[in-house]
Short mmCIF file of C-alpha atoms and ligand atoms in Angstrom, two decimals:
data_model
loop_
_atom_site.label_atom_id
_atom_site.label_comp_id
_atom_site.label_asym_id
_atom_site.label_seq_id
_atom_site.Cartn_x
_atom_site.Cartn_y
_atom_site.Cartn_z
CA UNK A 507 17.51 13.21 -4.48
CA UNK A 508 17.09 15.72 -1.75
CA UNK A 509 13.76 16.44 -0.62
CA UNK A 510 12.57 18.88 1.83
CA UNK A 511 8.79 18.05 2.35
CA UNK A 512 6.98 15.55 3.33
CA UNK A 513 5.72 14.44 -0.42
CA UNK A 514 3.00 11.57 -0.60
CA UNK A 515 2.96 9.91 -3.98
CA UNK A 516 -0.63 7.90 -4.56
CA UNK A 517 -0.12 5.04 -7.42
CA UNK A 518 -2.88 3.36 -9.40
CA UNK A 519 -2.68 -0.59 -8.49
CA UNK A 520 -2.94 -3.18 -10.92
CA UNK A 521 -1.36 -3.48 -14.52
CA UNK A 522 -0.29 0.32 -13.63
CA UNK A 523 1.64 0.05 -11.05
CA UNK A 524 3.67 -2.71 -12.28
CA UNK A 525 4.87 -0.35 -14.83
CA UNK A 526 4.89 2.33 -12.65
CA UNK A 527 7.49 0.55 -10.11
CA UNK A 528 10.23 0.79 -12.80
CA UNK A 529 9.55 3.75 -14.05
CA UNK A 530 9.99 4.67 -9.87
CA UNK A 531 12.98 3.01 -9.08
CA UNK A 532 14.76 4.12 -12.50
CA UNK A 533 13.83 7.96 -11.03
CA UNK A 534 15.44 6.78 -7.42
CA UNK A 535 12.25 5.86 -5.55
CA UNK A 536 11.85 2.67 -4.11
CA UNK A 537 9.00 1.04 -1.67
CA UNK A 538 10.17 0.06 1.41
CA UNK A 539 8.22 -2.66 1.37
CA UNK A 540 6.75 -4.74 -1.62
CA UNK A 541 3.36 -3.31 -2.26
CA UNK A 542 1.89 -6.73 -3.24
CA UNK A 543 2.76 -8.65 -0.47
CA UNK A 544 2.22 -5.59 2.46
CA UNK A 545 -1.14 -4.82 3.62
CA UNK A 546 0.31 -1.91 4.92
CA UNK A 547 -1.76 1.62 2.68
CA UNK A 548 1.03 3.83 3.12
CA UNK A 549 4.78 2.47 2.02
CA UNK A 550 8.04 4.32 2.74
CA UNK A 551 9.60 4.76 0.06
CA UNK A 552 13.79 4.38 -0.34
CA UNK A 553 14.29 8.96 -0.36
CA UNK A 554 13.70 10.22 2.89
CA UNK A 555 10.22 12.29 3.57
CA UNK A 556 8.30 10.04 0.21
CA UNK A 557 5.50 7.67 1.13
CA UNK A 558 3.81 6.27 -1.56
CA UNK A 559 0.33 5.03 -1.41
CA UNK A 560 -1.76 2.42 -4.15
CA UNK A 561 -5.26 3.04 -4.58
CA UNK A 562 -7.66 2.84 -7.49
CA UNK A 563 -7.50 5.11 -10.75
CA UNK A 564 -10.67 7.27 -9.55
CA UNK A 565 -9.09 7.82 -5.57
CA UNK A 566 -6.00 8.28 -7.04
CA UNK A 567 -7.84 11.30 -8.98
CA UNK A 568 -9.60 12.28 -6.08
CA UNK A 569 -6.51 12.11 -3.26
CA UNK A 570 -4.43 14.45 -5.98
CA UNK A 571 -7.18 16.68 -6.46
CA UNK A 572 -7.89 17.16 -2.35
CA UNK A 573 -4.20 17.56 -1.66
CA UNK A 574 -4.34 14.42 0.79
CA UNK A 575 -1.51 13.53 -2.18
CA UNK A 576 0.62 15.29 -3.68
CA UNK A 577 1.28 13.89 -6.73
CA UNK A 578 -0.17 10.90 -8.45
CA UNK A 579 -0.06 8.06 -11.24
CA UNK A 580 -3.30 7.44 -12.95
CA UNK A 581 -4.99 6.75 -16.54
CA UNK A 582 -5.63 9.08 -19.38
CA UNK A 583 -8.87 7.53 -19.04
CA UNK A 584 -9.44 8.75 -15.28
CA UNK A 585 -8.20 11.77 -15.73
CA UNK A 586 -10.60 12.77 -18.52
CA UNK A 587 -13.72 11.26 -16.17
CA UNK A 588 -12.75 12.50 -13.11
CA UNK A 589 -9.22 14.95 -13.93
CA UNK A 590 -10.78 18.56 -12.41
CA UNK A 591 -8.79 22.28 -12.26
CA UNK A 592 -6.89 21.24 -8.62
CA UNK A 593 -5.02 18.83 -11.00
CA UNK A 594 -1.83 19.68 -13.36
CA UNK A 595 -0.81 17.05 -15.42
CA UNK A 596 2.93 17.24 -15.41
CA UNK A 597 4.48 14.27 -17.70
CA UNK A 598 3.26 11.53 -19.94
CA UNK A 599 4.76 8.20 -18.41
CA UNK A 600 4.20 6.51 -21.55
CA UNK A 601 3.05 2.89 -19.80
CA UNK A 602 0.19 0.99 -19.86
CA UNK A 603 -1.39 2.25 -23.68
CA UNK A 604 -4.55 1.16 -24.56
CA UNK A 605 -7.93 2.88 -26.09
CA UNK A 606 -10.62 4.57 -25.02
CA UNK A 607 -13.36 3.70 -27.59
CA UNK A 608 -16.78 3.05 -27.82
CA UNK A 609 -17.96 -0.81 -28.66
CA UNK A 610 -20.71 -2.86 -29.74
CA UNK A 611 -22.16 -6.13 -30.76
CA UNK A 612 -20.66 -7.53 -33.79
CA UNK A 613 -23.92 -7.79 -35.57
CA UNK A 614 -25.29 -4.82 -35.04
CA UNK A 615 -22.30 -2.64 -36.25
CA UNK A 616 -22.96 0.35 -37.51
CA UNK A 617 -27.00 0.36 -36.35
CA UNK A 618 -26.33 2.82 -33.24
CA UNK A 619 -24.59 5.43 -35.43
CA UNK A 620 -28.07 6.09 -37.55
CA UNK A 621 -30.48 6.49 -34.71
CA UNK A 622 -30.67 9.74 -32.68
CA UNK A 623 -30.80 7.48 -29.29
CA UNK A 624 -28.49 5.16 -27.84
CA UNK A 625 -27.97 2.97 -24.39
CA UNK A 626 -24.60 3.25 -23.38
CA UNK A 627 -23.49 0.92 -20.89
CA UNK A 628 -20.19 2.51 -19.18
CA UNK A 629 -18.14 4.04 -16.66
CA UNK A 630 -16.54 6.95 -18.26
CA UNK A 631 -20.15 8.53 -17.66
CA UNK A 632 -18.92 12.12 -17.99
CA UNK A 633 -16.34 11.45 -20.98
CA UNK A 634 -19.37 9.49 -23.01
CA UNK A 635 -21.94 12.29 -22.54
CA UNK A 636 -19.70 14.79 -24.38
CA UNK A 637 -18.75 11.94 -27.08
CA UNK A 638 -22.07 11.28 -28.08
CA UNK A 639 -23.42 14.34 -27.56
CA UNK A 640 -20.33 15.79 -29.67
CA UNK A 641 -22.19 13.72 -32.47
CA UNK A 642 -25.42 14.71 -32.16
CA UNK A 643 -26.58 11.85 -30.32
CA UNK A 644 -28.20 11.61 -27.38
CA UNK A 645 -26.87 8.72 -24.79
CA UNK A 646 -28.98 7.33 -21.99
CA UNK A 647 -26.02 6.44 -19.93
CA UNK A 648 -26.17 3.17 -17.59
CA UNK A 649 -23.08 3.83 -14.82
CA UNK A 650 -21.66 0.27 -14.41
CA UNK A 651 -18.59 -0.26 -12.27
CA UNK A 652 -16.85 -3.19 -14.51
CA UNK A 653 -17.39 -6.21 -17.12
CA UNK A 654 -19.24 -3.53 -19.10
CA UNK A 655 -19.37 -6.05 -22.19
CA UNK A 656 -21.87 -8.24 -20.90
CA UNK A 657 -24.16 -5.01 -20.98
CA UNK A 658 -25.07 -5.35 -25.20
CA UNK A 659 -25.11 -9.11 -24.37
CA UNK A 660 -27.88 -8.81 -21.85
CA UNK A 661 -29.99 -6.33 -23.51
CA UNK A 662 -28.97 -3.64 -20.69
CA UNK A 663 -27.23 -1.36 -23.60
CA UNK A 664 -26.80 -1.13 -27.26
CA UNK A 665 -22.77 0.16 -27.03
CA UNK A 666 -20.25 0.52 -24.38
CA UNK A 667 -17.46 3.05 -23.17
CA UNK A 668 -14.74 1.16 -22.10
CA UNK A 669 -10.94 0.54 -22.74
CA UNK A 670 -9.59 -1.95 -25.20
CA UNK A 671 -6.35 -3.20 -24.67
CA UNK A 672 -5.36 -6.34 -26.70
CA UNK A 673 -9.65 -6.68 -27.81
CA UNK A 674 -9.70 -9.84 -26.93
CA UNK A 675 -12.15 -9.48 -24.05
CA UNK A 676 -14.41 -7.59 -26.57
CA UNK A 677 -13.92 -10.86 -29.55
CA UNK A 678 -14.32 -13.12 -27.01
CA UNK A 679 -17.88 -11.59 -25.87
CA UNK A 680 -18.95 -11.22 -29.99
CA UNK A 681 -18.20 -7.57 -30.22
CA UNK A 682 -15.86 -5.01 -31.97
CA UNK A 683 -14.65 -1.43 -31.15
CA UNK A 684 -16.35 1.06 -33.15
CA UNK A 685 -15.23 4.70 -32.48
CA UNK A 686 -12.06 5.72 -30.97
CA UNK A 687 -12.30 8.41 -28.12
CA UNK A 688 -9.29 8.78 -26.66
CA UNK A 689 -5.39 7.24 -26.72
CA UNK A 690 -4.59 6.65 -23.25
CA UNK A 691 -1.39 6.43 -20.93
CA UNK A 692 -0.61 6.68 -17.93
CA UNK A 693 -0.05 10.06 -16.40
CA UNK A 694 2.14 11.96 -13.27
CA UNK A 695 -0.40 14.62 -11.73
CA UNK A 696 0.50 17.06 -9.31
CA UNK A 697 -2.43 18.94 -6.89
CA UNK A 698 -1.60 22.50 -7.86
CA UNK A 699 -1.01 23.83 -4.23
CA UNK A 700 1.40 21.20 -3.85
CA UNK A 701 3.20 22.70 -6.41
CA UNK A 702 3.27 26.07 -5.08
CA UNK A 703 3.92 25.26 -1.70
CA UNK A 704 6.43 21.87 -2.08
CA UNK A 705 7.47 23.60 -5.18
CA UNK A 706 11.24 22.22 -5.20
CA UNK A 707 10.62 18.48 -3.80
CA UNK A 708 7.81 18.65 -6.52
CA UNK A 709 10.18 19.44 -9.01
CA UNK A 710 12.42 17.57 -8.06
CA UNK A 711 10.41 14.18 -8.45
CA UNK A 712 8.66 15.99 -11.91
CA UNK A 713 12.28 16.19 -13.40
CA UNK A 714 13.42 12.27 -12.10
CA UNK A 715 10.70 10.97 -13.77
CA UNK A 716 11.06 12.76 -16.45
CA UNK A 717 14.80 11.68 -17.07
CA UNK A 718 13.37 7.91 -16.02
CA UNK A 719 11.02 8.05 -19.14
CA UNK A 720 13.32 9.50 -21.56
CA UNK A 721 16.04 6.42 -20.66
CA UNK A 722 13.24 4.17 -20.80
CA UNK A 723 12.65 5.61 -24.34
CA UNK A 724 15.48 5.72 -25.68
CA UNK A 725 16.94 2.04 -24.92
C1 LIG B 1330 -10.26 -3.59 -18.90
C2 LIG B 1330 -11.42 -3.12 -19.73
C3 LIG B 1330 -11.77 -4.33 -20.56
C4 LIG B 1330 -10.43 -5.03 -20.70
C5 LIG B 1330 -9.87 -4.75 -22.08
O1 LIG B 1330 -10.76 -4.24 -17.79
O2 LIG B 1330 -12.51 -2.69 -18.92
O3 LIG B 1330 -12.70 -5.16 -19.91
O4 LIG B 1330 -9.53 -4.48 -19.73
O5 LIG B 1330 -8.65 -5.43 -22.27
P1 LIG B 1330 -8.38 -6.25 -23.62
O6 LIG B 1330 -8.73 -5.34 -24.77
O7 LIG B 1330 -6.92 -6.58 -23.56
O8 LIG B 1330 -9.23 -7.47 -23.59
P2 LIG B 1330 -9.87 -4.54 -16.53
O9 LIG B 1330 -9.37 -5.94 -16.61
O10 LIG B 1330 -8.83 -3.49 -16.36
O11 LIG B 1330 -10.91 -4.49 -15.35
P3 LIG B 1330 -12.21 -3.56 -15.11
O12 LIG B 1330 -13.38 -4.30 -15.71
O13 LIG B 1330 -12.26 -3.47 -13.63
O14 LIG B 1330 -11.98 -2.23 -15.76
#
């Protein structure tokens, strides 16, 4: 792969980027170094003029969307929260599904759904106002930054916004999913100057990927 900018890739750490390191090296791009054991923010990457750097969902959203990266890896999820018009979404990676759904305790199900009011414990703030709203409902939204299922359990909320992967966290904490909001994935985002102005690197990486997740699909 010949590239002829200097292209910073920002990747989404965690369960992500384990599937996103495949996904990489199947496309021809390699860290230097192995992210998990280097403290070291920005990585070299195996193409000449690619650094790659591994951040959280939301500042991977937020590097894309300044241009301090040029493309990205992130979640559905973040994308819908915090996605914004400086941000095309160039490919489905088709790694790490899960659902974006509202949730509740078991023996209340159902109870939210008939009242015109509802705490919602979350931190897809933005994506839950237009769910409930979408139904009528009005949400008084609590902005929590994880472990949103202990919210119903300590009175803070009646339902949460959160993802649900396997559902065991939810089972194990008495609850079920209710309403689903959103299938997620994983996604490659490109800042839209980039694209302009690094328009063949860009491509370049756009159309390795691509090829990567049409092997990976088809094995
Ligand atoms: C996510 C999510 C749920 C859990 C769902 O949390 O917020 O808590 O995974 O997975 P499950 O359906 O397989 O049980 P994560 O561990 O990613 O951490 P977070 O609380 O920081 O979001």
């Amino acid at each position: 792969m010949i590239i002829q900018h200097d292209i910073t890739i920002a990747l989404t750490k965690g369960r992500i980027l384990k599937e996103t390191l495949p996904l990489l090296a199947s496309a021809g791009i390699e860290p230097q170094e192995d992210p998990d054991a280097s403290r070291k923010l920005i990585v070299k990457s195996t193409v000449p003029r690619v650094s790659l750097v591994i951040l959280r969902g939301s500042d991977v959203a937020t590097y894309v969307r300044n241009g301090a990266a040029d493309l990205g890896v992130a979640g559905k999820d973040v994308l819908l929260e915090a996605g914004g018009a400086e941000i095309y979404e160039a490919l489905d990676l088709k790694i790490a599904p899960c659902k974006l759904m509202t949730a509740g305790p078991n023996e209340s199900g159902g109870k939210c759904a008939s009242t015109r009011r509802v705490r919602v414990a979350t931190k897809f703030v933005n994506v839950a106002r237009a769910h409930y709203a979408a139904r009528g409902l009005h949400a008084d939204l609590i902005k929590l930054y994880g472990s949103m299922e202990l919210a119903p359990l300590m009175g803070l909320a009646d339902e949460i916004v959160d993802i649900v992967d396997t559902g065991k966290t939810l089972a194990e904490n008495g609850m079920a999913p209710r309403e689903l909001i959103a299938d997620i994935s994983s996604r490659l985002i490109v800042n839209k100057a980039s694209m302009r102005t690094r328009h063949r690197s860009v491509r370049a990486i756009v159309e390795a990927l691509a090829d990567a997740v049409t092997a990976k699909s088809s094995c």
